[in-house]
CSV table of C-alpha atoms in Angstrom, one decimal:
chain,number,residue,atom,x,y,z
A,5,MET,CA,-19.7,-41.8,15.2
A,6,THR,CA,-21.1,-45.2,15.9
A,7,ASP,CA,-20.2,-47.6,18.7
A,8,ALA,CA,-18.5,-49.7,16.0
A,9,VAL,CA,-15.5,-47.5,16.5
A,10,LYS,CA,-13.0,-49.1,18.9
A,11,ARG,CA,-12.6,-46.9,21.9
A,12,GLU,CA,-10.3,-46.9,24.9
A,13,ARG,CA,-12.0,-47.6,28.3
A,14,LEU,CA,-11.2,-45.9,31.6
A,15,ASP,CA,-12.8,-46.9,34.9
A,16,VAL,CA,-13.0,-44.6,37.9
A,17,ASP,CA,-15.2,-44.5,41.0
A,18,ILE,CA,-16.7,-41.1,40.6
A,19,LEU,CA,-16.6,-39.0,37.5
A,20,PHE,CA,-17.3,-35.2,37.5
A,21,VAL,CA,-18.3,-33.7,34.1
A,22,GLY,CA,-17.4,-30.0,33.9
A,23,ALA,CA,-14.7,-28.2,36.0
A,24,GLY,CA,-16.7,-25.2,37.2
A,25,ALA,CA,-17.2,-23.8,40.7
A,26,ALA,CA,-19.8,-26.5,41.7
A,27,THR,CA,-17.6,-29.4,40.7
A,28,LEU,CA,-14.3,-28.2,42.1
A,29,ALA,CA,-16.0,-27.3,45.4
A,30,SER,CA,-17.5,-30.7,45.5
A,31,VAL,CA,-14.3,-32.6,44.9
A,32,ILE,CA,-12.4,-30.4,47.5
A,33,TYR,CA,-15.1,-31.1,50.1
A,34,LEU,CA,-15.3,-34.8,49.2
A,35,ALA,CA,-11.5,-35.1,49.8
A,36,ASP,CA,-11.7,-33.1,53.1
A,37,LEU,CA,-14.6,-35.3,54.3
A,38,CYS,CA,-12.8,-38.5,53.5
A,39,LYS,CA,-9.8,-37.2,55.4
A,40,ALA,CA,-11.9,-36.2,58.4
A,41,GLN,CA,-13.6,-39.5,58.5
A,42,ASN,CA,-10.5,-41.6,57.9
A,43,LEU,CA,-11.9,-42.9,54.6
A,44,GLU,CA,-9.8,-43.8,51.6
A,45,VAL,CA,-10.4,-41.1,48.9
A,46,PRO,CA,-12.0,-42.9,45.9
A,47,ALA,CA,-10.7,-42.7,42.4
A,48,VAL,CA,-12.2,-39.4,41.4
A,49,LEU,CA,-11.8,-37.8,37.9
A,50,VAL,CA,-12.8,-34.4,36.7
A,51,ILE,CA,-13.1,-33.8,32.9
A,52,GLU,CA,-13.4,-30.3,31.4
A,53,LYS,CA,-14.1,-29.3,27.8
A,54,ALA,CA,-11.9,-26.2,27.9
A,55,SER,CA,-8.2,-26.7,27.1
A,56,GLU,CA,-7.3,-25.2,30.5
A,57,LEU,CA,-9.2,-24.6,33.7
A,58,GLY,CA,-11.3,-21.4,33.6
A,59,GLY,CA,-11.2,-21.3,29.8
A,60,HIS,CA,-15.0,-21.5,29.5
A,61,GLN,CA,-15.8,-19.4,32.6
A,62,LEU,CA,-16.9,-15.9,31.7
A,63,SER,CA,-15.1,-13.4,34.0
A,64,GLY,CA,-16.8,-10.8,36.2
A,65,ALA,CA,-19.2,-11.7,39.0
A,66,MET,CA,-20.2,-10.5,42.5
A,67,MET,CA,-19.8,-13.5,44.8
A,68,ASP,CA,-21.7,-13.9,48.0
A,69,PRO,CA,-19.0,-15.4,50.3
A,70,LYS,CA,-21.4,-17.6,52.4
A,71,ALA,CA,-20.6,-20.9,50.7
A,72,MET,CA,-16.9,-20.3,50.3
A,73,GLN,CA,-16.7,-19.6,54.0
A,74,GLU,CA,-18.2,-23.0,54.6
A,75,LEU,CA,-15.9,-24.7,52.2
A,76,MET,CA,-12.7,-23.0,53.4
A,77,PRO,CA,-13.2,-20.7,56.4
A,78,ASN,CA,-9.8,-19.0,55.8
A,79,PHE,CA,-10.2,-18.7,52.0
A,80,VAL,CA,-8.9,-15.2,51.9
A,81,GLU,CA,-5.7,-16.1,53.8
A,82,GLN,CA,-5.3,-19.0,51.4
A,83,GLY,CA,-5.0,-16.6,48.5
A,84,PHE,CA,-8.5,-16.4,47.2
A,85,PRO,CA,-8.4,-14.2,44.0
A,86,PHE,CA,-10.7,-11.2,44.2
A,87,HIS,CA,-10.7,-7.6,43.3
A,88,TYR,CA,-12.7,-5.7,45.8
A,89,GLN,CA,-15.4,-6.1,48.4
A,90,CYS,CA,-18.5,-4.1,47.7
A,91,THR,CA,-18.8,-0.9,49.7
A,92,LYS,CA,-21.1,1.2,47.5
A,93,ASP,CA,-24.4,0.0,46.1
A,94,PHE,CA,-26.3,1.9,43.4
A,95,THR,CA,-29.5,1.3,41.4
A,96,TRP,CA,-30.0,3.4,38.2
A,97,ILE,CA,-33.4,3.7,36.7
A,98,MET,CA,-32.8,4.5,33.1
A,99,THR,CA,-34.8,6.4,30.5
A,100,LYS,CA,-33.5,7.0,27.0
A,101,LYS,CA,-31.6,10.1,28.1
A,102,ARG,CA,-31.3,9.9,31.9
A,103,ALA,CA,-30.1,7.6,34.7
A,104,ILE,CA,-31.9,8.4,37.9
A,105,SER,CA,-30.1,7.1,41.0
A,106,SER,CA,-32.7,5.4,43.2
A,107,PRO,CA,-32.5,6.6,46.9
A,108,LEU,CA,-33.1,3.0,47.9
A,109,THR,CA,-31.4,-0.2,46.8
A,110,PRO,CA,-33.8,-3.1,46.4
A,111,PRO,CA,-32.8,-5.8,48.8
A,112,PRO,CA,-31.9,-8.4,46.1
A,113,PHE,CA,-29.4,-5.9,44.7
A,114,MET,CA,-27.6,-5.2,48.0
A,115,ASN,CA,-24.0,-6.4,47.7
A,116,HIS,CA,-22.2,-4.8,50.6
A,117,GLY,CA,-19.4,-7.2,51.7
A,118,ASN,CA,-19.7,-9.4,48.6
A,119,TYR,CA,-16.6,-10.0,46.5
A,120,ALA,CA,-16.0,-8.8,42.9
A,121,ILE,CA,-14.3,-11.7,41.2
A,122,SER,CA,-13.2,-13.2,37.9
A,123,ILE,CA,-14.9,-16.5,38.0
A,124,SER,CA,-12.2,-17.8,35.6
A,125,ASP,CA,-9.5,-16.9,38.2
A,126,VAL,CA,-11.6,-18.4,41.0
A,127,VAL,CA,-12.0,-21.7,39.0
A,128,LYS,CA,-8.2,-21.8,38.4
A,129,TRP,CA,-7.6,-21.3,42.1
A,130,LEU,CA,-10.1,-24.0,43.1
A,131,GLY,CA,-8.4,-26.3,40.6
A,132,THR,CA,-5.1,-25.9,42.4
A,133,LYS,CA,-6.7,-26.6,45.7
A,134,ALA,CA,-8.3,-29.8,44.3
A,135,GLU,CA,-5.1,-31.0,42.8
A,136,GLU,CA,-3.3,-30.4,46.2
A,137,ARG,CA,-5.8,-33.0,47.5
A,138,GLY,CA,-4.8,-35.5,44.9
A,139,ILE,CA,-7.8,-35.0,42.6
A,140,GLU,CA,-7.1,-35.7,38.9
A,141,ILE,CA,-8.4,-33.0,36.5
A,142,TYR,CA,-8.3,-33.6,32.7
A,143,PRO,CA,-8.8,-30.3,30.7
A,144,GLY,CA,-9.5,-30.7,27.0
A,145,PHE,CA,-11.9,-33.7,27.5
A,146,PRO,CA,-15.4,-32.6,26.4
A,147,ALA,CA,-18.1,-35.1,27.2
A,148,ALA,CA,-20.1,-36.0,24.1
A,149,ARG,CA,-22.8,-38.2,25.4
A,150,PRO,CA,-23.9,-40.0,28.6
A,151,LEU,CA,-23.7,-43.8,28.7
A,152,PHE,CA,-26.7,-45.7,30.0
A,153,GLU,CA,-27.4,-49.2,31.1
A,154,GLY,CA,-31.2,-49.2,31.1
A,155,ASN,CA,-32.1,-46.1,33.1
A,156,ARG,CA,-28.8,-46.1,35.0
A,157,ILE,CA,-26.0,-43.6,34.1
A,158,VAL,CA,-22.7,-45.6,33.9
A,159,GLY,CA,-20.4,-43.1,32.4
A,160,VAL,CA,-19.8,-40.7,29.4
A,161,GLN,CA,-18.1,-40.9,26.1
A,162,VAL,CA,-15.5,-38.2,25.4
A,163,GLN,CA,-15.9,-36.3,22.1
A,164,ASP,CA,-14.1,-37.6,19.0
A,165,ARG,CA,-11.2,-35.5,17.6
A,166,GLY,CA,-10.4,-35.1,13.9
A,167,ILE,CA,-13.9,-35.1,12.4
A,168,ASP,CA,-15.1,-32.8,9.5
A,169,LYS,CA,-18.2,-30.6,9.5
A,170,ASP,CA,-20.3,-33.5,8.4
A,171,GLY,CA,-19.2,-35.7,11.3
A,172,LYS,CA,-16.9,-37.9,9.1
A,173,PRO,CA,-13.4,-38.9,10.3
A,174,LYS,CA,-10.4,-37.1,8.9
A,175,PRO,CA,-7.0,-38.7,8.5
A,176,ASN,CA,-6.0,-37.5,12.1
A,177,PHE,CA,-9.2,-39.0,13.6
A,178,GLU,CA,-9.0,-39.9,17.3
A,179,PRO,CA,-12.0,-41.7,18.8
A,180,GLY,CA,-13.0,-40.4,22.2
A,181,PRO,CA,-12.6,-42.8,25.1
A,182,LYS,CA,-15.4,-44.1,27.2
A,183,ILE,CA,-15.1,-43.3,30.9
A,184,PHE,CA,-17.1,-45.5,33.2
A,185,ALA,CA,-17.9,-44.7,36.9
A,186,LYS,CA,-20.1,-45.8,39.8
A,187,CYS,CA,-21.5,-42.3,39.9
A,188,VAL,CA,-21.4,-39.5,37.3
A,189,VAL,CA,-21.9,-35.9,38.6
A,190,PHE,CA,-22.9,-33.4,36.0
A,191,GLY,CA,-21.7,-29.9,36.6
A,192,GLU,CA,-21.7,-28.8,33.0
A,193,GLY,CA,-23.4,-25.5,33.4
A,194,THR,CA,-26.6,-24.3,31.7
A,195,ARG,CA,-28.3,-27.0,29.6
A,196,GLY,CA,-25.1,-29.0,29.2
A,197,SER,CA,-24.8,-31.4,26.3
A,198,CYS,CA,-25.0,-34.5,28.6
A,199,ALA,CA,-27.2,-33.1,31.4
A,200,LYS,CA,-30.0,-32.2,29.0
A,201,VAL,CA,-30.0,-35.7,27.5
A,202,VAL,CA,-30.1,-37.2,31.0
A,203,ILE,CA,-33.0,-34.9,32.1
A,204,GLU,CA,-35.0,-35.7,29.0
A,205,LYS,CA,-34.4,-39.4,28.9
A,206,LEU,CA,-35.1,-40.0,32.6
A,207,GLY,CA,-37.9,-37.5,32.8
A,208,LEU,CA,-36.2,-35.3,35.5
A,209,HIS,CA,-37.9,-32.1,34.5
A,210,GLY,CA,-39.2,-29.8,37.3
A,211,ALA,CA,-42.7,-28.7,37.9
A,212,ASN,CA,-42.2,-25.7,35.6
A,213,PRO,CA,-40.1,-25.5,32.5
A,214,GLN,CA,-36.6,-23.9,33.0
A,215,SER,CA,-36.3,-20.3,32.0
A,216,TYR,CA,-33.0,-18.8,30.7
A,217,GLU,CA,-31.3,-15.4,30.3
A,218,THR,CA,-28.4,-14.3,28.2
A,219,GLY,CA,-25.8,-12.3,29.9
A,220,ILE,CA,-23.5,-10.2,27.7
A,221,LYS,CA,-20.3,-9.3,29.5
A,222,GLU,CA,-17.4,-7.0,28.7
A,223,ILE,CA,-14.3,-6.0,30.7
A,224,TRP,CA,-13.1,-2.4,30.1
A,225,ARG,CA,-10.2,-0.4,31.2
A,226,ILE,CA,-11.5,3.0,31.9
A,227,GLU,CA,-10.1,6.4,32.8
A,228,PRO,CA,-8.9,6.6,36.5
A,229,GLU,CA,-11.3,9.4,37.3
A,230,ASN,CA,-14.2,7.2,36.3
A,231,HIS,CA,-13.1,4.3,38.4
A,232,MET,CA,-14.6,3.7,41.9
A,233,PRO,CA,-13.3,0.7,43.9
A,234,GLY,CA,-16.0,-1.1,45.7
A,235,ARG,CA,-18.8,0.2,43.5
A,236,VAL,CA,-21.7,-2.0,42.3
A,237,VAL,CA,-24.4,-0.6,40.0
A,238,HIS,CA,-27.5,-2.3,38.8
A,239,THR,CA,-29.6,-0.7,36.1
A,240,ILE,CA,-33.3,-1.2,35.2
A,241,GLY,CA,-35.4,0.3,32.4
A,242,TRP,CA,-34.1,1.5,29.0
A,243,PRO,CA,-33.4,0.0,26.5
A,244,MET,CA,-35.7,-2.8,27.5
A,245,ASP,CA,-39.4,-2.6,26.5
A,246,PRO,CA,-41.8,-3.2,29.4
A,247,THR,CA,-42.5,-6.8,28.3
A,248,THR,CA,-38.9,-7.9,28.3
A,249,PHE,CA,-37.1,-9.0,31.4
A,250,GLY,CA,-33.5,-7.8,32.1
A,251,GLY,CA,-31.1,-5.1,33.1
A,252,GLY,CA,-27.5,-4.1,33.4
A,253,TRP,CA,-24.7,-4.1,35.9
A,254,ILE,CA,-21.3,-2.4,36.6
A,255,TYR,CA,-18.6,-3.9,38.9
A,256,ASP,CA,-15.3,-2.1,39.4
A,257,LEU,CA,-12.2,-4.3,39.2
A,258,LYS,CA,-8.5,-3.7,39.9
A,259,ASP,CA,-6.2,-1.8,37.5
A,260,ASN,CA,-8.9,0.7,36.5
A,261,GLN,CA,-11.1,-2.0,35.0
A,262,VAL,CA,-14.8,-2.5,35.2
A,263,SER,CA,-17.0,-5.5,34.4
A,264,ILE,CA,-20.1,-4.4,32.6
A,265,GLY,CA,-23.0,-6.5,31.4
A,266,PHE,CA,-26.5,-6.7,30.3
A,267,VAL,CA,-29.0,-9.5,30.9
A,268,THR,CA,-32.0,-10.3,28.7
A,269,GLY,CA,-34.6,-12.8,29.5
A,270,LEU,CA,-35.0,-15.3,26.7
A,271,ASP,CA,-38.8,-15.6,27.3
A,272,TYR,CA,-39.3,-12.2,25.5
A,273,ASP,CA,-42.4,-11.6,23.4
A,274,ASN,CA,-40.9,-9.4,20.7
A,275,PRO,CA,-39.3,-11.7,18.0
A,276,HIS,CA,-37.0,-8.9,17.0
A,277,THR,CA,-35.3,-8.8,20.4
A,278,ASP,CA,-31.6,-9.2,20.2
A,279,PRO,CA,-29.6,-9.4,23.5
A,280,HIS,CA,-26.4,-8.3,21.8
A,281,ASP,CA,-28.0,-5.3,20.2
A,282,LEU,CA,-29.6,-4.3,23.6
A,283,MET,CA,-26.1,-4.4,25.2
A,284,GLN,CA,-24.7,-2.1,22.5
A,285,ARG,CA,-27.6,0.3,22.9
A,286,TRP,CA,-27.2,0.3,26.6
A,287,LYS,CA,-23.6,1.3,26.3
A,288,LEU,CA,-24.6,4.3,24.2
A,289,HIS,CA,-26.7,5.7,27.0
A,290,PRO,CA,-25.3,9.1,28.0
A,291,ARG,CA,-24.4,7.8,31.5
A,292,MET,CA,-22.7,4.7,30.2
A,293,LYS,CA,-20.8,6.8,27.5
A,294,LYS,CA,-19.5,9.0,30.3
A,295,LEU,CA,-18.3,6.0,32.2
A,296,LEU,CA,-16.6,4.4,29.2
A,297,GLU,CA,-15.3,7.4,27.3
A,298,GLY,CA,-11.6,7.2,26.7
A,299,GLY,CA,-11.6,3.6,27.8
A,300,GLU,CA,-10.7,0.3,26.1
A,301,CYS,CA,-12.7,-2.9,25.8
A,302,LEU,CA,-10.4,-5.8,26.8
A,303,HIS,CA,-12.6,-8.8,26.8
A,304,TYR,CA,-16.0,-9.8,25.5
A,305,GLY,CA,-18.3,-12.8,26.0
A,306,ALA,CA,-21.7,-14.1,26.6
A,307,LYS,CA,-23.3,-16.9,28.5
A,308,THR,CA,-26.8,-18.2,29.5
A,309,MET,CA,-28.1,-18.5,33.0
A,310,PRO,CA,-31.0,-20.7,34.3
A,311,VAL,CA,-33.4,-18.4,36.2
A,312,GLY,CA,-36.6,-20.4,36.4
A,313,GLY,CA,-36.0,-20.7,40.1
A,314,TYR,CA,-37.4,-23.0,42.8
A,315,PHE,CA,-40.2,-24.6,40.8
A,316,SER,CA,-38.0,-25.2,37.8
A,317,PHE,CA,-35.4,-27.4,39.6
A,318,PRO,CA,-35.1,-30.8,37.9
A,319,LYS,CA,-35.0,-33.9,40.0
A,320,LEU,CA,-31.4,-33.7,41.2
A,321,TYR,CA,-30.6,-37.4,41.2
A,322,ALA,CA,-31.1,-40.7,39.4
A,323,ASP,CA,-29.4,-44.1,39.5
A,324,GLY,CA,-25.7,-43.4,39.2
A,325,THR,CA,-25.9,-39.6,38.8
A,326,LEU,CA,-26.3,-36.2,40.4
A,327,LEU,CA,-26.9,-32.8,39.0
A,328,ILE,CA,-25.1,-29.8,40.5
A,329,GLY,CA,-24.6,-26.0,39.9
A,330,ASP,CA,-26.2,-24.5,36.8
A,331,ALA,CA,-26.9,-28.0,35.4
A,332,ALA,CA,-29.4,-28.2,38.3
A,333,GLY,CA,-30.7,-24.6,37.8
A,334,THR,CA,-29.2,-23.2,41.0
A,335,CYS,CA,-28.6,-19.6,39.8
A,336,ASN,CA,-30.8,-17.1,41.7
A,337,GLY,CA,-32.3,-14.8,39.0
A,338,GLU,CA,-33.6,-12.3,41.6
A,339,ARG,CA,-30.1,-11.6,42.9
A,340,LEU,CA,-28.2,-12.3,39.6
A,341,LYS,CA,-26.0,-14.7,41.6
A,342,GLY,CA,-25.1,-18.3,41.2
A,343,VAL,CA,-21.5,-18.9,42.3
A,344,HIS,CA,-22.3,-19.4,46.0
A,345,LEU,CA,-25.3,-21.6,45.2
A,346,ALA,CA,-23.2,-23.7,42.9
A,347,ILE,CA,-20.5,-24.2,45.5
A,348,LYS,CA,-23.1,-25.1,48.1
A,349,SER,CA,-24.8,-27.6,45.8
A,350,GLY,CA,-21.4,-29.2,45.2
A,351,MET,CA,-20.7,-29.5,48.9
A,352,LEU,CA,-24.1,-31.1,49.5
A,353,ALA,CA,-23.4,-33.6,46.7
A,354,ALA,CA,-20.1,-34.5,48.4
A,355,GLN,CA,-21.9,-35.2,51.6
A,356,THR,CA,-24.2,-37.6,49.8
A,357,LEU,CA,-21.3,-39.2,47.9
A,358,ILE,CA,-19.7,-40.0,51.2
A,359,GLU,CA,-22.7,-42.0,52.3
A,360,ALA,CA,-22.8,-43.7,49.0
A,361,ILE,CA,-19.1,-44.6,49.3
A,362,LYS,CA,-19.6,-46.1,52.8
A,363,LYS,CA,-22.5,-48.3,51.5
A,364,ASP,CA,-20.9,-48.9,48.1
A,365,ASP,CA,-24.4,-48.0,46.8
A,366,PHE,CA,-24.9,-45.4,44.1
A,367,SER,CA,-28.5,-46.1,43.4
A,368,SER,CA,-31.4,-43.6,43.7
A,369,ALA,CA,-32.1,-44.9,47.1
A,370,THR,CA,-28.9,-43.5,48.5
A,371,LEU,CA,-28.4,-40.5,46.1
A,372,SER,CA,-31.9,-39.2,46.8
A,373,GLY,CA,-30.3,-37.9,50.0
A,374,PHE,CA,-28.8,-35.1,48.0
A,375,GLU,CA,-32.1,-33.7,47.0
A,376,ARG,CA,-33.4,-33.9,50.6
A,377,ALA,CA,-30.3,-32.2,51.9
A,378,PHE,CA,-30.5,-29.5,49.2
A,379,HIS,CA,-34.1,-28.6,50.0
A,380,GLU,CA,-33.3,-28.4,53.7
A,381,SER,CA,-30.3,-26.1,53.1
A,382,TRP,CA,-30.1,-22.3,53.1
A,383,ALA,CA,-29.5,-22.5,49.4
A,384,ALA,CA,-33.1,-23.8,48.8
A,385,LYS,CA,-34.5,-21.4,51.4
A,386,GLU,CA,-32.9,-18.5,49.4
A,387,HIS,CA,-34.4,-19.8,46.2
A,388,TYR,CA,-37.8,-20.3,47.9
A,389,LYS,CA,-37.9,-16.6,48.8
A,390,ALA,CA,-37.5,-15.7,45.1
A,391,ARG,CA,-39.7,-18.6,43.8
A,392,ASN,CA,-42.1,-16.3,42.0
A,393,PHE,CA,-39.7,-13.6,40.9
A,394,HIS,CA,-39.2,-14.5,37.3
A,395,GLY,CA,-42.6,-16.0,36.7
A,396,SER,CA,-44.5,-13.1,38.1
A,397,PHE,CA,-42.8,-10.7,35.6
A,398,LYS,CA,-45.0,-12.2,32.8
A,399,TYR,CA,-48.0,-10.6,34.6
A,400,VAL,CA,-46.4,-7.1,34.7
A,401,GLN,CA,-47.4,-6.1,31.1
A,402,LYS,CA,-49.1,-3.3,29.3
A,403,MET,CA,-47.0,-0.6,31.0
A,404,PRO,CA,-46.1,2.6,29.3
A,405,ARG,CA,-42.8,2.4,27.4
A,406,TRP,CA,-39.7,4.0,29.0
């Protein structure tokens, strides 16, 4: 639709786009910092495309608790939703017929003490904590496009409702409002519809192009004798060919459930590679069949993850905007973990926003402090250790097939 359509206008101080872990951690920490420093909490609004919080969060993750402990030191006592803490790590090296348990677990796959969670449940829980602090959250408000004044981000337009497949208005057409803010924080996840426009228009690309993986996830209820609380398994090898990056995982959840999933790097060479087909073939492996036999698939989904790493980070700020979480590429592909890094990026953004609020200055000069703080943090140091992990895989070629 064109700008000729009359739209409602809403003005806030700070707008967060996308109600994921990064955003909700950021608004919680922002409210806490304002209280600690006797500052008035600005007019903050969070908009989310899903009809309810957690609706676009794919369940099943192993969360490193480091960032959550910084956000809320007593998070477990406050009712943090989790299934088990990891007590048993396994790595399976898979051939077509066998799954050989490695005597050693590679350090990136060590999860002892990490929490098996539903990220959907965690986001819902964080949402209640944000609302307790007076933060307004509007589910069902998908951002359609960013709004610019020159090279400054000034807001977003919410998606129109009641349009047909050709983009033409139907009788029930409702134009999406325009939301204006002094600062817009994009936490939309991987290659969000607004964040990708901002990165492209303002030239915020990193030194290397971003790389992506597709993660296929399923939640199964399995036979009790196959269930092992505290177990975390990572698999490598079959059905991947040696030139394709990826592997599988198994996390045990409560009520005899397991989260299983398979990751495929989208920089594969074989044009016939199909991440969904690989997942189904992996489930037919004799070891997986034994695990799932007699069970029931309860949920299914897929999402992408940014795994380019340290050298693929975009510039994290511009006039009037910050990028956090997967929108900033903070997922660590070596560890297959991003929740703790998303939370930390949101907290660091909140610290920068506090300085901007004090100065009433949301220009690049002030917001650049976010990028400096991020690169001085443990989050960036974790990424730096894995800086060549994904890129170096392209050099491990011409190996015998499994």
